[in-house]
Amino acid sequence: MKLLLKLLGGLAVFLILGTLVVYWFVLPGIATNADRDMNPVVAHAPYDIAPDAAALHRTLNVADLHADTLLWMRDPRQRHDFGQTDLPRLREGAVALQVFSTVTKSPSGLNYETNEAGSDDITLLAIAQHWPMRTWGSIYERAAYQAQRLQEIERDDETFFIIRTRGDLAAMLAARQDNRAVMGGLLAMEGAHPLEGELANVDRLFGEGFRMMGLQHFFDNELGGSLHGISNDGLTGFGRAAVARALELGMVIDVARSSPAVVEDVLAMTDAPLVVSHTGIKSYCETKRNIPDELMARIAAGGGLIGIGYWEDVTCDASPLGIANVIFYAVEKFGVDHVALGSDFDGTVTTELDTSELAAITDRLLYLGMTTEDIRKVMGDNVLRYLSENLPE
C-alpha cells in the first residue's frame, strides 16, 4: 500500500509539473502560431507607389474603423513580422486614429452562413495567452482586460492617446501637427455580449473607455440576431434598452455584424448616425457578409459611415486596387462623406497588405481618378469629422 501511495503521489507530481510546463511554455507558442496562421499577409513584392501618391499619403490623417489587434498576445508597442498591425506599422502607414475592437466570444468555424452560440474559441485563446483567470469564464472581463491593455499603452507611450471625448480627439490632432508619431486609439466592442444581459454593464464598459458598441458578432446574443446567427431576429427588449443607454452616454452604434432586422430596428428607434465598421458593398460583391444596399443607403442618408474592409470575402478582390475599386464604387453609390476605411486587420482575415502599406490604397485611388480632397475624406477625414460630432464632449 505504501508503495502504491508513493507511486500515485509521484504520478500526481508528474501530472502537475507537466500541466505547468504545457501552460507556461507550450500554450503561448500555440497561440502565437495561431496568430501567424490566422492573420497572414500574402507575400508580395513591394508595391509601386507613384511619387505624387507617396507625397499625398505622408500628409494624410488616416483613420481605420476596425482592427482586432488587442485579441492577440503580441505587444502592439513592438514591430512584428507577422500579423497585420502594431503601433510602429500604424505610424508607418500614416494612421492618426485606429479603432481597436475587442473580440470576446467567437464560435468554432466562423461560418458566414449560420453559427450556434454554444461554442467559444476565445476561452481557449485566453487561457493559452495567459490572460487573467477572471477572463476565462467572463465575457465582460475579456472586454475589460483588452481595454486595460490599451490603457497600459497609453500610460507608457506619451505619443499615444485613447480617444474618449471630442476634446481628446482635438488635442490629439493638435499634437499631431507638430509630431506625426502622435496617434489615437478608440475602443470598440465586437458584439455587445460583454454586457452579459446586464444593462449596468453599458456604463461599466463606458467607464473602461469604450466609445463604439458593435451589437452582434458571429452569433445571436441577448441584444438580437446576428448576420451570421440562427434566428435572423431584430432587437430584443434588452437590445433596445442597451442601444438607448449607449446612445445616452455618447457611444457610437456599429451594426456591421447585425442581422438586417436588427439594423431596421435600430434605424427605426434613433436618428443617431450609425456605423458599419468593416464591410463590403453587396451589389459589388455578393456575399451574406455584406448587408443589403438599401440599408447602407439609409445609414449614409442618416449621416453614418461605411467602413470598407480589406479582405476578399467582402471586396471580392483583396489587392490594393481591388480595395480602391470598392471604395470608389461606394463613394459613387452612397456619397463621399459616408465612406471610410474598415480594415478588419488581425481579425482572422487574409490580406494583401499590412497597415504600413496603406499608401498603396492612396496610390490606387489616385489612379482611379479620385480627387485629392475626396481621398483625404475616405482615408481618414470622414471618421475624424464623424467622431468630432458624435463623441461625448
mmCIF file of C-alpha atoms in Angstrom:
data_model
loop_
_atom_site.group_PDB
_atom_site.id
_atom_site.type_symbol
_atom_site.label_atom_id
_atom_site.label_comp_id
_atom_site.label_asym_id
_atom_site.label_seq_id
_atom_site.Cartn_x
_atom_site.Cartn_y
_atom_site.Cartn_z
ATOM 1 C CA MET A 1 0.000 0.000 0.000
ATOM 2 C CA LYS A 2 2.809 2.428 0.855
ATOM 3 C CA LEU A 3 4.415 1.689 -2.495
ATOM 4 C CA LEU A 4 1.117 2.322 -4.274
ATOM 5 C CA LEU A 5 0.623 5.617 -2.459
ATOM 6 C CA LYS A 6 4.166 6.644 -3.316
ATOM 7 C CA LEU A 7 3.587 5.798 -6.973
ATOM 8 C CA LEU A 8 0.319 7.731 -7.026
ATOM 9 C CA GLY A 9 1.967 10.688 -5.343
ATOM 10 C CA GLY A 10 4.768 10.651 -7.899
ATOM 11 C CA LEU A 11 2.254 10.445 -10.717
ATOM 12 C CA ALA A 12 0.322 13.410 -9.298
ATOM 13 C CA VAL A 13 3.505 15.478 -9.085
ATOM 14 C CA PHE A 14 4.398 14.475 -12.651
ATOM 15 C CA LEU A 15 0.950 15.475 -13.904
ATOM 16 C CA ILE A 16 1.064 18.814 -12.090
ATOM 17 C CA LEU A 17 4.538 19.602 -13.402
ATOM 18 C CA GLY A 18 3.520 18.511 -16.889
ATOM 19 C CA THR A 19 0.446 20.736 -16.773
ATOM 20 C CA LEU A 20 2.543 23.700 -15.650
ATOM 21 C CA VAL A 21 5.078 23.110 -18.444
ATOM 22 C CA VAL A 22 2.276 22.973 -21.014
ATOM 23 C CA TYR A 23 0.617 26.102 -19.590
ATOM 24 C CA TRP A 24 3.753 28.237 -19.300
ATOM 25 C CA PHE A 25 5.757 27.109 -22.296
ATOM 26 C CA VAL A 26 3.638 25.181 -24.826
ATOM 27 C CA LEU A 27 0.333 27.063 -24.979
ATOM 28 C CA PRO A 28 1.811 30.527 -25.682
ATOM 29 C CA GLY A 29 3.677 29.084 -28.660
ATOM 30 C CA ILE A 30 0.472 27.533 -29.952
ATOM 31 C CA ALA A 31 -1.318 30.897 -29.576
ATOM 32 C CA THR A 32 1.460 32.728 -31.431
ATOM 33 C CA ASN A 33 1.328 30.187 -34.241
ATOM 34 C CA ALA A 34 -2.438 30.657 -34.424
ATOM 35 C CA ASP A 35 -1.883 34.404 -34.768
ATOM 36 C CA ARG A 36 0.617 33.817 -37.591
ATOM 37 C CA ASP A 37 -1.688 31.379 -39.360
ATOM 38 C CA MET A 38 -4.938 33.295 -38.927
ATOM 39 C CA ASN A 39 -3.743 36.839 -39.710
ATOM 40 C CA PRO A 40 -1.495 36.371 -42.743
ATOM 41 C CA VAL A 41 -0.369 38.973 -45.241
ATOM 42 C CA VAL A 42 0.030 37.419 -48.678
ATOM 43 C CA ALA A 43 3.677 37.530 -49.748
ATOM 44 C CA HIS A 44 4.223 40.192 -52.402
ATOM 45 C CA ALA A 45 6.854 42.412 -53.923
ATOM 46 C CA PRO A 46 6.883 45.995 -52.601
ATOM 47 C CA TYR A 47 4.017 47.953 -54.102
ATOM 48 C CA ASP A 48 4.896 50.622 -56.655
ATOM 49 C CA ILE A 49 3.744 53.966 -55.295
ATOM 50 C CA ALA A 50 3.744 56.975 -57.626
ATOM 51 C CA PRO A 51 5.691 59.948 -56.207
ATOM 52 C CA ASP A 52 2.594 62.161 -56.033
ATOM 53 C CA ALA A 53 0.668 59.431 -54.188
ATOM 54 C CA ALA A 54 3.521 58.911 -51.729
ATOM 55 C CA ALA A 55 3.725 62.652 -51.092
ATOM 56 C CA LEU A 56 -0.028 62.894 -50.582
ATOM 57 C CA HIS A 57 -0.147 59.910 -48.252
ATOM 58 C CA ARG A 58 2.514 61.389 -45.982
ATOM 59 C CA THR A 59 0.160 64.307 -45.304
ATOM 60 C CA LEU A 60 -2.945 62.222 -44.532
ATOM 61 C CA ASN A 61 -4.579 61.589 -41.175
ATOM 62 C CA VAL A 62 -5.569 58.007 -41.894
ATOM 63 C CA ALA A 63 -8.350 56.536 -39.736
ATOM 64 C CA ASP A 64 -9.453 52.905 -39.653
ATOM 65 C CA LEU A 65 -12.753 51.848 -38.082
ATOM 66 C CA HIS A 66 -11.858 48.275 -37.123
ATOM 67 C CA ALA A 67 -8.866 46.129 -36.089
ATOM 68 C CA ASP A 68 -8.729 43.213 -33.634
ATOM 69 C CA THR A 69 -5.114 43.686 -32.558
ATOM 70 C CA LEU A 70 -5.870 43.554 -28.819
ATOM 71 C CA LEU A 71 -7.059 39.950 -29.113
ATOM 72 C CA TRP A 72 -3.528 38.654 -29.646
ATOM 73 C CA MET A 73 -0.682 38.315 -27.155
ATOM 74 C CA ARG A 74 1.912 40.197 -29.232
ATOM 75 C CA ASP A 75 2.777 43.578 -27.787
ATOM 76 C CA PRO A 76 1.285 46.298 -30.047
ATOM 77 C CA ARG A 77 4.105 48.629 -28.988
ATOM 78 C CA GLN A 78 6.657 46.458 -30.810
ATOM 79 C CA ARG A 79 7.044 45.969 -34.550
ATOM 80 C CA HIS A 80 6.353 42.384 -35.629
ATOM 81 C CA ASP A 81 6.979 40.398 -38.778
ATOM 82 C CA PHE A 82 3.588 38.698 -38.514
ATOM 83 C CA GLY A 83 0.028 39.848 -38.053
ATOM 84 C CA GLN A 84 -1.225 42.982 -39.762
ATOM 85 C CA THR A 85 -0.907 45.824 -37.239
ATOM 86 C CA ASP A 86 1.159 47.239 -34.410
ATOM 87 C CA LEU A 87 1.929 50.824 -33.430
ATOM 88 C CA PRO A 88 5.174 51.098 -35.439
ATOM 89 C CA ARG A 89 3.445 49.874 -38.592
ATOM 90 C CA LEU A 90 0.387 52.032 -37.958
ATOM 91 C CA ARG A 91 2.656 55.048 -37.811
ATOM 92 C CA GLU A 92 4.469 53.980 -40.983
ATOM 93 C CA GLY A 93 1.055 53.887 -42.653
ATOM 94 C CA ALA A 94 0.252 57.479 -41.556
ATOM 95 C CA VAL A 95 -2.565 56.304 -39.264
ATOM 96 C CA ALA A 96 -3.832 59.058 -36.983
ATOM 97 C CA LEU A 97 -6.662 57.064 -35.423
ATOM 98 C CA GLN A 98 -7.224 53.334 -35.091
ATOM 99 C CA VAL A 99 -10.421 51.833 -33.710
ATOM 100 C CA PHE A 100 -9.393 48.824 -31.611
ATOM 101 C CA SER A 101 -12.203 46.309 -31.393
ATOM 102 C CA THR A 102 -12.350 43.735 -28.590
ATOM 103 C CA VAL A 103 -13.248 40.182 -29.599
ATOM 104 C CA THR A 104 -14.677 38.362 -26.580
ATOM 105 C CA LYS A 105 -16.562 35.313 -27.850
ATOM 106 C CA SER A 106 -16.215 33.517 -31.158
ATOM 107 C CA PRO A 107 -17.863 30.230 -32.187
ATOM 108 C CA SER A 108 -15.929 27.419 -33.814
ATOM 109 C CA GLY A 109 -15.938 27.552 -37.594
ATOM 110 C CA LEU A 110 -16.604 31.301 -38.028
ATOM 111 C CA ASN A 111 -19.219 30.481 -40.640
ATOM 112 C CA TYR A 112 -20.690 33.432 -42.530
ATOM 113 C CA GLU A 113 -23.930 31.492 -43.072
ATOM 114 C CA THR A 114 -25.059 30.297 -39.609
ATOM 115 C CA ASN A 115 -23.493 29.813 -36.190
ATOM 116 C CA GLU A 116 -24.818 28.417 -32.927
ATOM 117 C CA ALA A 117 -23.907 30.423 -29.850
ATOM 118 C CA GLY A 118 -22.779 27.437 -27.774
ATOM 119 C CA SER A 119 -19.082 27.095 -28.690
ATOM 120 C CA ASP A 120 -16.428 29.636 -27.752
ATOM 121 C CA ASP A 121 -12.851 29.529 -29.061
ATOM 122 C CA ILE A 122 -11.851 32.677 -27.158
ATOM 123 C CA THR A 123 -11.874 30.783 -23.845
ATOM 124 C CA LEU A 124 -9.051 28.547 -25.055
ATOM 125 C CA LEU A 125 -7.201 31.503 -26.554
ATOM 126 C CA ALA A 126 -7.466 33.455 -23.284
ATOM 127 C CA ILE A 127 -6.003 30.518 -21.343
ATOM 128 C CA ALA A 128 -3.257 29.917 -23.904
ATOM 129 C CA GLN A 129 -2.252 33.590 -23.897
ATOM 130 C CA HIS A 130 -2.127 33.755 -20.080
ATOM 131 C CA TRP A 131 -4.936 36.254 -19.760
ATOM 132 C CA PRO A 132 -6.027 36.748 -16.107
ATOM 133 C CA MET A 133 -8.179 33.919 -14.760
ATOM 134 C CA ARG A 134 -11.111 36.323 -14.387
ATOM 135 C CA THR A 135 -11.351 36.397 -18.200
ATOM 136 C CA TRP A 136 -11.611 32.643 -18.628
ATOM 137 C CA GLY A 137 -15.275 32.489 -17.679
ATOM 138 C CA SER A 138 -16.451 36.079 -18.092
ATOM 139 C CA ILE A 139 -17.121 37.762 -21.421
ATOM 140 C CA TYR A 140 -17.340 41.120 -19.666
ATOM 141 C CA GLU A 141 -13.883 40.675 -18.146
ATOM 142 C CA ARG A 142 -12.404 39.825 -21.544
ATOM 143 C CA ALA A 143 -13.571 43.173 -22.889
ATOM 144 C CA ALA A 144 -12.330 44.986 -19.791
ATOM 145 C CA TYR A 145 -8.942 43.259 -19.958
ATOM 146 C CA GLN A 146 -8.402 44.232 -23.595
ATOM 147 C CA ALA A 147 -9.352 47.814 -22.724
ATOM 148 C CA GLN A 148 -6.810 47.724 -19.915
ATOM 149 C CA ARG A 149 -4.150 46.554 -22.359
ATOM 150 C CA LEU A 150 -4.768 49.704 -24.386
ATOM 151 C CA GLN A 151 -4.749 51.819 -21.225
ATOM 152 C CA GLU A 152 -1.298 50.414 -20.407
ATOM 153 C CA ILE A 153 -0.048 51.506 -23.823
ATOM 154 C CA GLU A 154 -1.421 54.992 -23.219
ATOM 155 C CA ARG A 155 0.458 55.167 -19.908
ATOM 156 C CA ASP A 156 3.730 54.007 -21.471
ATOM 157 C CA ASP A 157 3.672 55.956 -24.751
ATOM 158 C CA GLU A 158 3.346 59.726 -24.496
ATOM 159 C CA THR A 159 2.500 59.936 -28.201
ATOM 160 C CA PHE A 160 -0.489 57.561 -27.958
ATOM 161 C CA PHE A 161 -3.888 58.768 -26.725
ATOM 162 C CA ILE A 162 -7.069 56.818 -26.024
ATOM 163 C CA ILE A 163 -9.874 58.880 -27.522
ATOM 164 C CA ARG A 164 -12.815 59.166 -25.125
ATOM 165 C CA THR A 165 -14.170 62.656 -25.871
ATOM 166 C CA ARG A 166 -14.269 65.281 -28.591
ATOM 167 C CA GLY A 167 -11.670 67.161 -26.577
ATOM 168 C CA ASP A 168 -9.333 64.159 -26.587
ATOM 169 C CA LEU A 169 -9.641 63.948 -30.353
ATOM 170 C CA ALA A 170 -8.972 67.656 -30.842
ATOM 171 C CA ALA A 171 -5.947 67.528 -28.519
ATOM 172 C CA MET A 172 -4.518 64.503 -30.331
ATOM 173 C CA LEU A 173 -4.894 66.130 -33.746
ATOM 174 C CA ALA A 174 -3.336 69.366 -32.492
ATOM 175 C CA ALA A 175 -0.342 67.465 -31.111
ATOM 176 C CA ARG A 176 -0.064 65.522 -34.353
ATOM 177 C CA GLN A 177 0.502 68.744 -36.288
ATOM 178 C CA ASP A 178 3.883 69.047 -34.555
ATOM 179 C CA ASN A 179 4.675 65.321 -34.306
ATOM 180 C CA ARG A 180 3.399 62.837 -36.890
ATOM 181 C CA ALA A 181 4.098 59.965 -34.466
ATOM 182 C CA VAL A 182 1.152 61.103 -32.358
ATOM 183 C CA MET A 183 -1.907 58.899 -32.840
ATOM 184 C CA GLY A 184 -5.112 57.911 -31.108
ATOM 185 C CA GLY A 185 -6.952 54.709 -30.370
ATOM 186 C CA LEU A 186 -10.679 54.296 -29.829
ATOM 187 C CA LEU A 187 -12.140 51.260 -28.051
ATOM 188 C CA ALA A 188 -14.981 49.277 -29.613
ATOM 189 C CA MET A 189 -16.866 46.083 -28.823
ATOM 190 C CA GLU A 190 -17.071 43.355 -31.464
ATOM 191 C CA GLY A 191 -20.572 42.397 -30.409
ATOM 192 C CA ALA A 192 -22.228 43.583 -27.201
ATOM 193 C CA HIS A 193 -22.302 40.203 -25.464
ATOM 194 C CA PRO A 194 -19.815 41.548 -22.847
ATOM 195 C CA LEU A 195 -22.906 43.210 -21.367
ATOM 196 C CA GLU A 196 -23.862 39.665 -20.276
ATOM 197 C CA GLY A 197 -27.516 40.705 -20.225
ATOM 198 C CA GLU A 198 -26.926 43.418 -17.604
ATOM 199 C CA LEU A 199 -27.808 46.973 -18.585
ATOM 200 C CA ALA A 200 -25.464 48.351 -15.917
ATOM 201 C CA ASN A 201 -22.548 46.908 -17.881
ATOM 202 C CA VAL A 202 -23.082 49.544 -20.591
ATOM 203 C CA ASP A 203 -21.985 52.139 -18.046
ATOM 204 C CA ARG A 204 -19.158 49.951 -16.736
ATOM 205 C CA LEU A 205 -17.715 49.452 -20.205
ATOM 206 C CA PHE A 206 -18.132 53.138 -20.967
ATOM 207 C CA GLY A 207 -16.083 53.737 -17.827
ATOM 208 C CA GLU A 208 -13.361 51.457 -19.231
ATOM 209 C CA GLY A 209 -13.149 53.742 -22.251
ATOM 210 C CA PHE A 210 -15.413 52.058 -24.798
ATOM 211 C CA ARG A 211 -16.949 54.514 -27.252
ATOM 212 C CA MET A 212 -18.238 52.200 -30.019
ATOM 213 C CA MET A 213 -20.612 49.296 -29.476
ATOM 214 C CA GLY A 214 -20.958 46.655 -32.152
ATOM 215 C CA LEU A 215 -24.243 44.910 -31.407
ATOM 216 C CA GLN A 216 -23.511 41.398 -32.688
ATOM 217 C CA HIS A 217 -20.618 39.257 -33.888
ATOM 218 C CA PHE A 218 -20.844 35.759 -35.373
ATOM 219 C CA PHE A 219 -23.837 34.622 -33.309
ATOM 220 C CA ASP A 220 -27.178 35.776 -31.921
ATOM 221 C CA ASN A 221 -26.880 37.338 -28.476
ATOM 222 C CA GLU A 222 -29.030 38.935 -25.768
ATOM 223 C CA LEU A 223 -29.493 42.037 -27.927
ATOM 224 C CA GLY A 224 -30.800 40.333 -31.051
ATOM 225 C CA GLY A 225 -29.972 38.452 -34.224
ATOM 226 C CA SER A 226 -26.591 38.278 -35.904
ATOM 227 C CA LEU A 227 -25.966 38.432 -39.643
ATOM 228 C CA HIS A 228 -24.361 35.004 -39.143
ATOM 229 C CA GLY A 229 -26.671 33.592 -36.473
ATOM 230 C CA ILE A 230 -29.736 31.361 -36.451
ATOM 231 C CA SER A 231 -32.776 33.496 -35.677
ATOM 232 C CA ASN A 232 -32.483 36.469 -38.073
ATOM 233 C CA ASP A 233 -34.438 38.306 -35.364
ATOM 234 C CA GLY A 234 -34.445 42.027 -34.696
ATOM 235 C CA LEU A 235 -33.642 43.782 -31.433
ATOM 236 C CA THR A 236 -34.831 42.224 -28.196
ATOM 237 C CA GLY A 237 -36.250 44.352 -25.410
ATOM 238 C CA PHE A 238 -32.848 44.239 -23.750
ATOM 239 C CA GLY A 239 -31.231 45.185 -27.047
ATOM 240 C CA ARG A 240 -33.415 48.275 -27.326
ATOM 241 C CA ALA A 241 -32.589 49.293 -23.773
ATOM 242 C CA ALA A 242 -28.866 48.743 -24.325
ATOM 243 C CA VAL A 243 -28.824 50.762 -27.550
ATOM 244 C CA ALA A 244 -30.756 53.564 -25.889
ATOM 245 C CA ARG A 245 -28.388 53.684 -22.913
ATOM 246 C CA ALA A 246 -25.281 53.553 -25.110
ATOM 247 C CA LEU A 247 -26.590 56.481 -27.144
ATOM 248 C CA GLU A 248 -27.375 58.434 -23.965
ATOM 249 C CA LEU A 249 -23.744 58.048 -22.908
ATOM 250 C CA GLY A 250 -22.425 59.062 -26.317
ATOM 251 C CA MET A 251 -21.394 55.689 -27.706
ATOM 252 C CA VAL A 252 -21.359 55.058 -31.448
ATOM 253 C CA ILE A 253 -23.547 52.136 -32.574
ATOM 254 C CA ASP A 254 -21.929 49.735 -35.052
ATOM 255 C CA VAL A 255 -24.197 47.352 -36.995
ATOM 256 C CA ALA A 256 -21.505 45.635 -39.057
ATOM 257 C CA ARG A 257 -22.450 42.113 -37.929
ATOM 258 C CA SER A 258 -26.114 42.670 -37.143
ATOM 259 C CA SER A 259 -28.997 40.950 -38.904
ATOM 260 C CA PRO A 260 -30.907 43.124 -41.376
ATOM 261 C CA ALA A 261 -33.827 43.050 -38.919
ATOM 262 C CA VAL A 262 -31.616 44.483 -36.156
ATOM 263 C CA VAL A 263 -30.391 47.215 -38.498
ATOM 264 C CA GLU A 264 -34.004 48.049 -39.394
ATOM 265 C CA ASP A 265 -34.941 48.238 -35.717
ATOM 266 C CA VAL A 266 -32.014 50.487 -34.804
ATOM 267 C CA LEU A 267 -32.775 52.817 -37.716
ATOM 268 C CA ALA A 268 -36.402 52.968 -36.568
ATOM 269 C CA MET A 269 -35.605 53.767 -32.930
ATOM 270 C CA THR A 270 -32.980 56.508 -33.393
ATOM 271 C CA ASP A 271 -31.859 59.176 -35.790
ATOM 272 C CA ALA A 272 -28.298 58.993 -34.421
ATOM 273 C CA PRO A 273 -25.828 58.312 -37.259
ATOM 274 C CA LEU A 274 -24.744 54.663 -37.321
ATOM 275 C CA VAL A 275 -21.523 52.975 -38.389
ATOM 276 C CA VAL A 276 -20.929 49.825 -40.425
ATOM 277 C CA SER A 277 -17.347 49.492 -39.289
ATOM 278 C CA HIS A 278 -15.964 46.786 -41.610
ATOM 279 C CA THR A 279 -17.829 45.628 -44.674
ATOM 280 C CA GLY A 280 -18.106 45.488 -48.434
ATOM 281 C CA ILE A 281 -20.959 46.537 -50.716
ATOM 282 C CA LYS A 282 -23.435 43.790 -51.576
ATOM 283 C CA SER A 283 -24.227 44.988 -55.104
ATOM 284 C CA TYR A 284 -20.481 44.999 -55.839
ATOM 285 C CA CYS A 285 -19.532 41.769 -54.009
ATOM 286 C CA GLU A 286 -22.459 39.413 -53.479
ATOM 287 C CA THR A 287 -21.990 37.693 -50.116
ATOM 288 C CA LYS A 288 -24.054 37.282 -46.963
ATOM 289 C CA ARG A 289 -21.349 39.181 -45.071
ATOM 290 C CA ASN A 290 -22.477 42.407 -46.816
ATOM 291 C CA ILE A 291 -25.870 43.764 -45.756
ATOM 292 C CA PRO A 292 -28.336 44.981 -48.426
ATOM 293 C CA ASP A 293 -27.525 48.214 -50.234
ATOM 294 C CA GLU A 294 -30.898 49.663 -49.232
ATOM 295 C CA LEU A 295 -29.855 49.557 -45.572
ATOM 296 C CA MET A 296 -26.452 51.017 -46.418
ATOM 297 C CA ALA A 297 -28.156 53.889 -48.236
ATOM 298 C CA ARG A 298 -30.357 54.640 -45.213
ATOM 299 C CA ILE A 299 -27.323 54.603 -42.912
ATOM 300 C CA ALA A 300 -25.498 57.013 -45.231
ATOM 301 C CA ALA A 301 -28.574 59.240 -45.529
ATOM 302 C CA GLY A 302 -28.679 59.432 -41.741
ATOM 303 C CA GLY A 303 -25.129 60.765 -41.587
ATOM 304 C CA GLY A 304 -23.485 57.407 -40.896
ATOM 305 C CA LEU A 305 -20.244 55.822 -42.065
ATOM 306 C CA ILE A 306 -19.453 52.725 -44.121
ATOM 307 C CA GLY A 307 -16.002 51.266 -43.451
ATOM 308 C CA ILE A 308 -14.639 49.292 -46.395
ATOM 309 C CA GLY A 309 -12.773 46.103 -45.468
ATOM 310 C CA TYR A 310 -9.591 44.730 -46.982
ATOM 311 C CA TRP A 311 -10.313 41.013 -47.328
ATOM 312 C CA GLU A 312 -11.660 39.044 -50.259
ATOM 313 C CA ASP A 313 -14.876 37.851 -48.635
ATOM 314 C CA VAL A 314 -16.211 41.424 -48.618
ATOM 315 C CA THR A 315 -14.373 43.001 -51.558
ATOM 316 C CA CYS A 316 -14.169 40.046 -53.996
ATOM 317 C CA ASP A 317 -10.604 41.325 -54.616
ATOM 318 C CA ALA A 318 -8.219 41.952 -51.714
ATOM 319 C CA SER A 319 -5.493 43.691 -53.738
ATOM 320 C CA PRO A 320 -4.903 47.416 -53.129
ATOM 321 C CA LEU A 321 -6.599 48.124 -56.472
ATOM 322 C CA GLY A 322 -9.494 45.864 -55.508
ATOM 323 C CA ILE A 323 -9.968 47.738 -52.226
ATOM 324 C CA ALA A 324 -9.751 51.071 -54.045
ATOM 325 C CA ASN A 325 -12.364 49.899 -56.550
ATOM 326 C CA VAL A 326 -14.825 49.114 -53.740
ATOM 327 C CA ILE A 327 -14.157 52.488 -52.102
ATOM 328 C CA PHE A 328 -14.703 54.243 -55.438
ATOM 329 C CA TYR A 329 -17.932 52.305 -56.014
ATOM 330 C CA ALA A 330 -19.206 53.073 -52.504
ATOM 331 C CA VAL A 331 -18.465 56.783 -52.977
ATOM 332 C CA GLU A 332 -20.467 56.867 -56.195
ATOM 333 C CA LYS A 333 -23.353 54.967 -54.614
ATOM 334 C CA PHE A 334 -23.590 56.475 -51.116
ATOM 335 C CA GLY A 335 -21.651 59.757 -51.260
ATOM 336 C CA VAL A 336 -18.058 60.585 -50.493
ATOM 337 C CA ASP A 337 -18.837 61.902 -46.990
ATOM 338 C CA HIS A 338 -20.055 58.482 -45.833
ATOM 339 C CA VAL A 339 -17.235 56.155 -46.908
ATOM 340 C CA ALA A 340 -14.272 55.244 -44.742
ATOM 341 C CA LEU A 341 -11.718 52.500 -44.067
ATOM 342 C CA GLY A 342 -12.584 49.420 -42.016
ATOM 343 C CA SER A 343 -9.720 47.004 -42.483
ATOM 344 C CA ASP A 344 -10.595 44.181 -40.024
ATOM 345 C CA PHE A 345 -6.826 43.795 -39.613
ATOM 346 C CA ASP A 346 -5.886 40.996 -37.205
ATOM 347 C CA GLY A 347 -9.457 39.729 -37.384
ATOM 348 C CA THR A 348 -8.562 36.261 -38.734
ATOM 349 C CA VAL A 349 -8.600 37.526 -42.313
ATOM 350 C CA THR A 350 -6.055 37.165 -45.100
ATOM 351 C CA THR A 351 -4.942 40.488 -46.558
ATOM 352 C CA GLU A 352 -2.589 41.572 -49.312
ATOM 353 C CA LEU A 353 -1.085 44.445 -47.337
ATOM 354 C CA ASP A 354 -0.445 45.349 -43.728
ATOM 355 C CA THR A 355 -1.068 48.690 -42.102
ATOM 356 C CA SER A 356 2.380 50.017 -43.016
ATOM 357 C CA GLU A 357 1.450 49.756 -46.716
ATOM 358 C CA LEU A 358 -1.680 51.907 -46.817
ATOM 359 C CA ALA A 359 -0.049 54.276 -49.306
ATOM 360 C CA ALA A 360 -0.835 51.586 -51.888
ATOM 361 C CA ILE A 361 -4.557 52.316 -51.450
ATOM 362 C CA THR A 362 -3.958 56.056 -51.800
ATOM 363 C CA ASP A 363 -1.967 55.357 -54.951
ATOM 364 C CA ARG A 364 -4.763 53.244 -56.474
ATOM 365 C CA LEU A 365 -7.422 55.830 -55.616
ATOM 366 C CA LEU A 366 -5.395 58.470 -57.452
ATOM 367 C CA TYR A 367 -5.002 56.034 -60.343
ATOM 368 C CA LEU A 368 -8.798 55.626 -60.500
ATOM 369 C CA GLY A 369 -9.197 59.395 -60.737
ATOM 370 C CA MET A 370 -10.374 60.272 -57.234
ATOM 371 C CA THR A 371 -9.602 63.847 -56.255
ATOM 372 C CA THR A 372 -7.128 64.685 -53.516
ATOM 373 C CA GLU A 373 -9.907 66.204 -51.417
ATOM 374 C CA ASP A 374 -12.027 63.061 -51.669
ATOM 375 C CA ILE A 375 -9.044 60.800 -50.908
ATOM 376 C CA ARG A 376 -8.438 62.776 -47.717
ATOM 377 C CA LYS A 377 -12.051 62.207 -46.731
ATOM 378 C CA VAL A 378 -12.252 58.458 -47.285
ATOM 379 C CA MET A 379 -8.764 57.759 -45.926
ATOM 380 C CA GLY A 380 -9.500 59.413 -42.604
ATOM 381 C CA ASP A 381 -11.112 62.836 -42.512
ATOM 382 C CA ASN A 382 -14.654 61.419 -42.629
ATOM 383 C CA VAL A 383 -14.016 59.364 -39.494
ATOM 384 C CA LEU A 384 -12.371 62.272 -37.679
ATOM 385 C CA ARG A 385 -15.251 64.593 -38.563
ATOM 386 C CA TYR A 386 -17.840 61.989 -37.531
ATOM 387 C CA LEU A 387 -16.186 61.426 -34.151
ATOM 388 C CA SER A 388 -15.768 65.143 -33.566
ATOM 389 C CA GLU A 389 -19.549 65.449 -33.964
ATOM 390 C CA ASN A 390 -20.677 62.301 -32.149
ATOM 391 C CA LEU A 391 -18.315 61.534 -29.275
ATOM 392 C CA PRO A 392 -19.182 62.829 -25.802
ATOM 393 C CA GLU A 393 -17.989 66.370 -25.171
#
